[in-house]
PDB file of C-alpha atoms in Angstrom:
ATOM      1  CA  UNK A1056     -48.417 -36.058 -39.628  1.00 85.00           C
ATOM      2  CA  UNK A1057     -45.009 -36.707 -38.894  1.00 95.00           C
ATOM      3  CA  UNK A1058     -42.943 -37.583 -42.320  1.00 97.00           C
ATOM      4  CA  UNK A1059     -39.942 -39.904 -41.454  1.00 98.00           C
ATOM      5  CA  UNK A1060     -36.971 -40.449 -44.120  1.00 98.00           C
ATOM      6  CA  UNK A1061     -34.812 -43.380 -44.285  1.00 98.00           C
ATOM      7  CA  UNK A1062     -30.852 -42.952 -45.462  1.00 98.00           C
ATOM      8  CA  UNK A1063     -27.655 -44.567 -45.340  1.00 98.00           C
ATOM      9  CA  UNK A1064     -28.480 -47.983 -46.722  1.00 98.00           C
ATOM     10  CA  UNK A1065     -25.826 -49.134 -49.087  1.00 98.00           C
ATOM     11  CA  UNK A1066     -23.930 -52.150 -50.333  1.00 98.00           C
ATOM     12  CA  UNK A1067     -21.617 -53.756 -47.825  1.00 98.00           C
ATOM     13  CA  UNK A1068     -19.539 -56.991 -47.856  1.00 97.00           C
ATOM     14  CA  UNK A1069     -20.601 -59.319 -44.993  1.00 98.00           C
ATOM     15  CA  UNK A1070     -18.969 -58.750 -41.640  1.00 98.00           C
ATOM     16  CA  UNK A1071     -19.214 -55.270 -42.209  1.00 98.00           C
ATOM     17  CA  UNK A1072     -21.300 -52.483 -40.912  1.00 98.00           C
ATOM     18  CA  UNK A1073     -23.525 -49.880 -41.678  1.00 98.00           C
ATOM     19  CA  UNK A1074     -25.395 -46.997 -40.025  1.00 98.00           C
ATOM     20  CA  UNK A1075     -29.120 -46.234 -41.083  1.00 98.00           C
ATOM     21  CA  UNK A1076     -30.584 -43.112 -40.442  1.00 98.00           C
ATOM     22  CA  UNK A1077     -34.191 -42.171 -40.288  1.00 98.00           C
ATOM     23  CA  UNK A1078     -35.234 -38.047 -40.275  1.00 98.00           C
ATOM     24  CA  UNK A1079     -38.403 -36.790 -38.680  1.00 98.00           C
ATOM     25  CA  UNK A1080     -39.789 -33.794 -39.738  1.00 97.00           C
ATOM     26  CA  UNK A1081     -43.443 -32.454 -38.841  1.00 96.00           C
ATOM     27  CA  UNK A1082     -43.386 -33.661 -35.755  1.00 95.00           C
ATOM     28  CA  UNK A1083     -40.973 -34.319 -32.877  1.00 95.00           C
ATOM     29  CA  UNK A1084     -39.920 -38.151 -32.370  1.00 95.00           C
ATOM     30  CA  UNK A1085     -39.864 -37.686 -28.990  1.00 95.00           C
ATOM     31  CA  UNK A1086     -43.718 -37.775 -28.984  1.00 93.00           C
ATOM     32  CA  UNK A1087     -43.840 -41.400 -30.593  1.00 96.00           C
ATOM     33  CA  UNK A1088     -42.556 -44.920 -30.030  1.00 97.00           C
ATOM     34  CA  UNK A1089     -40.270 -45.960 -33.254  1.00 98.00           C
ATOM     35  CA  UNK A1090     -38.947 -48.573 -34.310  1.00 98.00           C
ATOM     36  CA  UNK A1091     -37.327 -50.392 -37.894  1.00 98.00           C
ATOM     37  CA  UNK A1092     -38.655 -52.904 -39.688  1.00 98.00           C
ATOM     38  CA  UNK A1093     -37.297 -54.836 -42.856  1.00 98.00           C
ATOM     39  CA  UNK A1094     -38.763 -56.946 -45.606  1.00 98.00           C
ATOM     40  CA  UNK A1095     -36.069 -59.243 -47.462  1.00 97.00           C
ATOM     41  CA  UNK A1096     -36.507 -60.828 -50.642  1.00 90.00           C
ATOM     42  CA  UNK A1097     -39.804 -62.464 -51.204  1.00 93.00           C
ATOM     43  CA  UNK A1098     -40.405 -62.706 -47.262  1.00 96.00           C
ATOM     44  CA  UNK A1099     -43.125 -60.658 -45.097  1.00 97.00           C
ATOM     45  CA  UNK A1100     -41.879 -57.424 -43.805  1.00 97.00           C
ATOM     46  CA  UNK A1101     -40.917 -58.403 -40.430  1.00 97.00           C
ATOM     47  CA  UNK A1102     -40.178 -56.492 -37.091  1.00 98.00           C
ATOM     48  CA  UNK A1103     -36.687 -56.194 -36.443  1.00 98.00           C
ATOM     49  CA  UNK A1104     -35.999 -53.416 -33.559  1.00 98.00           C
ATOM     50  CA  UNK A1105     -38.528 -50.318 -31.432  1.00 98.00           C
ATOM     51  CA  UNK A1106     -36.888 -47.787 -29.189  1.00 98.00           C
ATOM     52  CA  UNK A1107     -39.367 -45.758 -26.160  1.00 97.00           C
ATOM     53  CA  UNK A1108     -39.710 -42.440 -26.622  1.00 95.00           C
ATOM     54  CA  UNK A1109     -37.343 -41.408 -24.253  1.00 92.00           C
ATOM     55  CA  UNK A1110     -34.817 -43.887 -25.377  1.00 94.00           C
ATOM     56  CA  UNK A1111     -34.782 -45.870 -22.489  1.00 94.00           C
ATOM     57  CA  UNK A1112     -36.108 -49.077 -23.401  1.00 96.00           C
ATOM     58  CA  UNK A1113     -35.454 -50.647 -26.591  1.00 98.00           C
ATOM     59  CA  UNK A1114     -36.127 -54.408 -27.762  1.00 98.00           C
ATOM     60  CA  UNK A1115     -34.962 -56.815 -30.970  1.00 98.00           C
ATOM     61  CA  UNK A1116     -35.781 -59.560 -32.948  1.00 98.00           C
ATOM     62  CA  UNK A1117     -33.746 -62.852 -31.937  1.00 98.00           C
ATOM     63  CA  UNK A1118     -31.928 -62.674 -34.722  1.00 98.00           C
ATOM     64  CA  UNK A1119     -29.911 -59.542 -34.959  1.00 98.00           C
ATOM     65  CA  UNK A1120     -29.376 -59.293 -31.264  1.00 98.00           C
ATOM     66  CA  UNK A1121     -25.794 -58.455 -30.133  1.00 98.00           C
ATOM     67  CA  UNK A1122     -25.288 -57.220 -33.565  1.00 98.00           C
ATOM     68  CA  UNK A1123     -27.718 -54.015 -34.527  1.00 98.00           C
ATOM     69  CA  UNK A1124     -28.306 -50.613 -31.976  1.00 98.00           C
ATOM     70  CA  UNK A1125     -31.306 -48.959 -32.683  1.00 98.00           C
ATOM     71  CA  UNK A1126     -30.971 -45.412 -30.633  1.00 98.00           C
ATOM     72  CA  UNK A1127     -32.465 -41.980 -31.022  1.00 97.00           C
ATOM     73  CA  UNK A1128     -31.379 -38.124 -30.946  1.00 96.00           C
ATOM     74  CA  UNK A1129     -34.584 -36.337 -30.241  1.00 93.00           C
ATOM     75  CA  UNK A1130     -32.595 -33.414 -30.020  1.00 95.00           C
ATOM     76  CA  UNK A1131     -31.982 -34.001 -34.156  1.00 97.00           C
ATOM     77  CA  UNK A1132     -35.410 -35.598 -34.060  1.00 97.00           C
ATOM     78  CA  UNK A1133     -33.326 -38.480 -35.499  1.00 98.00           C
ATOM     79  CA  UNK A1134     -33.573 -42.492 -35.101  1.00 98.00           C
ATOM     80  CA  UNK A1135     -30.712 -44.590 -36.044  1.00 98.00           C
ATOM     81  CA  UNK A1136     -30.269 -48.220 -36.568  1.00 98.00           C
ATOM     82  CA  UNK A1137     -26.229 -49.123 -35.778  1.00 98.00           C
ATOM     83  CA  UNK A1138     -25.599 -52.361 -37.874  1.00 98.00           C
ATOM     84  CA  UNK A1139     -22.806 -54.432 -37.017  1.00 98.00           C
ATOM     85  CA  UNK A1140     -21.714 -57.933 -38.120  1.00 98.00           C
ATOM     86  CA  UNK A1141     -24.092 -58.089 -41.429  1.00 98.00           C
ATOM     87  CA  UNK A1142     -25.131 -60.614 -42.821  1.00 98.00           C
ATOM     88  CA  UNK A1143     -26.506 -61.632 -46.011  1.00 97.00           C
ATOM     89  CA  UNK A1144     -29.735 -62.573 -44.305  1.00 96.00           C
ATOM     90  CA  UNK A1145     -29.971 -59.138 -43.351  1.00 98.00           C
ATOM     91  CA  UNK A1146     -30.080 -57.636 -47.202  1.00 98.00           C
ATOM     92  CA  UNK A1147     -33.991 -56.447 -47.201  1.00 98.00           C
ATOM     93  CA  UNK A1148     -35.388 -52.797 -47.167  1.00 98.00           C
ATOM     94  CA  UNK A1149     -35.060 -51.006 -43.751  1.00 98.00           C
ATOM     95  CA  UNK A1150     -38.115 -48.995 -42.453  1.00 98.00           C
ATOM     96  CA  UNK A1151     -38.042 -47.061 -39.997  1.00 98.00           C
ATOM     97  CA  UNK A1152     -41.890 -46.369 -38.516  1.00 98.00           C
ATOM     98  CA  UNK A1153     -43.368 -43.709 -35.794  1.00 97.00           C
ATOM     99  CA  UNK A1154     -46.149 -45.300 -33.433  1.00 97.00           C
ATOM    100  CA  UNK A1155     -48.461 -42.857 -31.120  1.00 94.00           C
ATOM    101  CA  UNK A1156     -48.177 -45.554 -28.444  1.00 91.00           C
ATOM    102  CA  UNK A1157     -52.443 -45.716 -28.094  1.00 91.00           C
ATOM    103  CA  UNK A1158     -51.999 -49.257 -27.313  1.00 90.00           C
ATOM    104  CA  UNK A1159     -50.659 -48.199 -23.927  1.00 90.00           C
ATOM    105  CA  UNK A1160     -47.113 -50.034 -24.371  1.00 91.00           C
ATOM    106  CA  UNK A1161     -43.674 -48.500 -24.504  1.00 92.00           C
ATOM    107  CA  UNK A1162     -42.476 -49.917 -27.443  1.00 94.00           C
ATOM    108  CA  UNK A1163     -44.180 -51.779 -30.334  1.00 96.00           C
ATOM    109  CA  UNK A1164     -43.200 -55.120 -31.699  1.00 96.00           C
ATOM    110  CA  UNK A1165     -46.519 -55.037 -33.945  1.00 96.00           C
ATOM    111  CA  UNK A1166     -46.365 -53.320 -37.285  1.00 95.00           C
ATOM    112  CA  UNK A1167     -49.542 -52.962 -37.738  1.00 95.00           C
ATOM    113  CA  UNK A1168     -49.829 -50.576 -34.723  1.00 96.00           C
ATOM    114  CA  UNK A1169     -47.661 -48.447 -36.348  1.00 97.00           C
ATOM    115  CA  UNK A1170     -48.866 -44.728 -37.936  1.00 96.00           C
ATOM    116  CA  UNK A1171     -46.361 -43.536 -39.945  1.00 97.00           C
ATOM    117  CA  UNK A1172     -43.345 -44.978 -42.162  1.00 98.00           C
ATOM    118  CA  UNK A1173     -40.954 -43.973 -44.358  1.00 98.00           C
ATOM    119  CA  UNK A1174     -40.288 -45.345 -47.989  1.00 97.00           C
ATOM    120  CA  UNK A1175     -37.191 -47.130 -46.986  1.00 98.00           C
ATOM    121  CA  UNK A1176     -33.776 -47.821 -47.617  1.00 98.00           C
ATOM    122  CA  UNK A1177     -31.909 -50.324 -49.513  1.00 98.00           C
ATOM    123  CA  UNK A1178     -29.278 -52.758 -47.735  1.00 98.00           C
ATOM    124  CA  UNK A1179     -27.643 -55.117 -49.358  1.00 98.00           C
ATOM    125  CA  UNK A1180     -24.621 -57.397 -47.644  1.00 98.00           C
ATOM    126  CA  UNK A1181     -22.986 -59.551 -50.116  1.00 97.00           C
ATOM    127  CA  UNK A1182     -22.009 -62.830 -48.840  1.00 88.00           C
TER     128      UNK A1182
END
């Protein structure tokens, strides 16, 4: 029941950096595990980052490690994604997804044990 919505995906050379938001409404964040997922170019949508709900614990895919920040304001019942360094292999659609945390962990790497995603948002680093 909780409606998330992606913004602040753009076009940005690479090196550069961008900030993606994702806005909760419905329901507070602080009730669910999130995380952000992307899915490039004729590839899978893949996990890329999942925060706890308190914001304490957080976890990445290998490959943007030392480079992205996912974070949360449950105050603004806000998630962000900090993106530094960009790539071109990072250009995909960014989702940003709300997990009830049934599955007992404290943050999800799955996507399938997700409940609730938002329609995404464009990035696109040119090389």
């Amino acid at each position: 029941q909780v409606q998330l919505v992606e913004s602040g995906g753009g076009l940005v050379q690479a090196g550069g950096s961008l900030r993606l938001s994702c806005a909760a409404s419905g329901r507070s964040i602080s009730d669910y595990i999130m995380g952000w997922f992307r899915q490039a170019p004729g590839r899978e949508r893949e996990f890329v980052a999942t925060i706890s709900r308190s914001g304490s614990d957080t976890y990445y895919v290998d490959s943007v490690k030392g480079r992205f920040t996912i974070s949360r304001d449950n105050a603004k019942n806000t998630l962000y994604l900090q993106m530094n360094s960009l790539k071109y292999e990072d250009t995909a659609v960014y989702y940003c997804a709300a997990d009830r945390g049934y599955s007992g962990r404290i943050f999800q790497t799955r996507q399938r044990r997700y409940d609730y995603w938002g329609r995404g948002t464009q990035v696109t680093v040119s090389a």
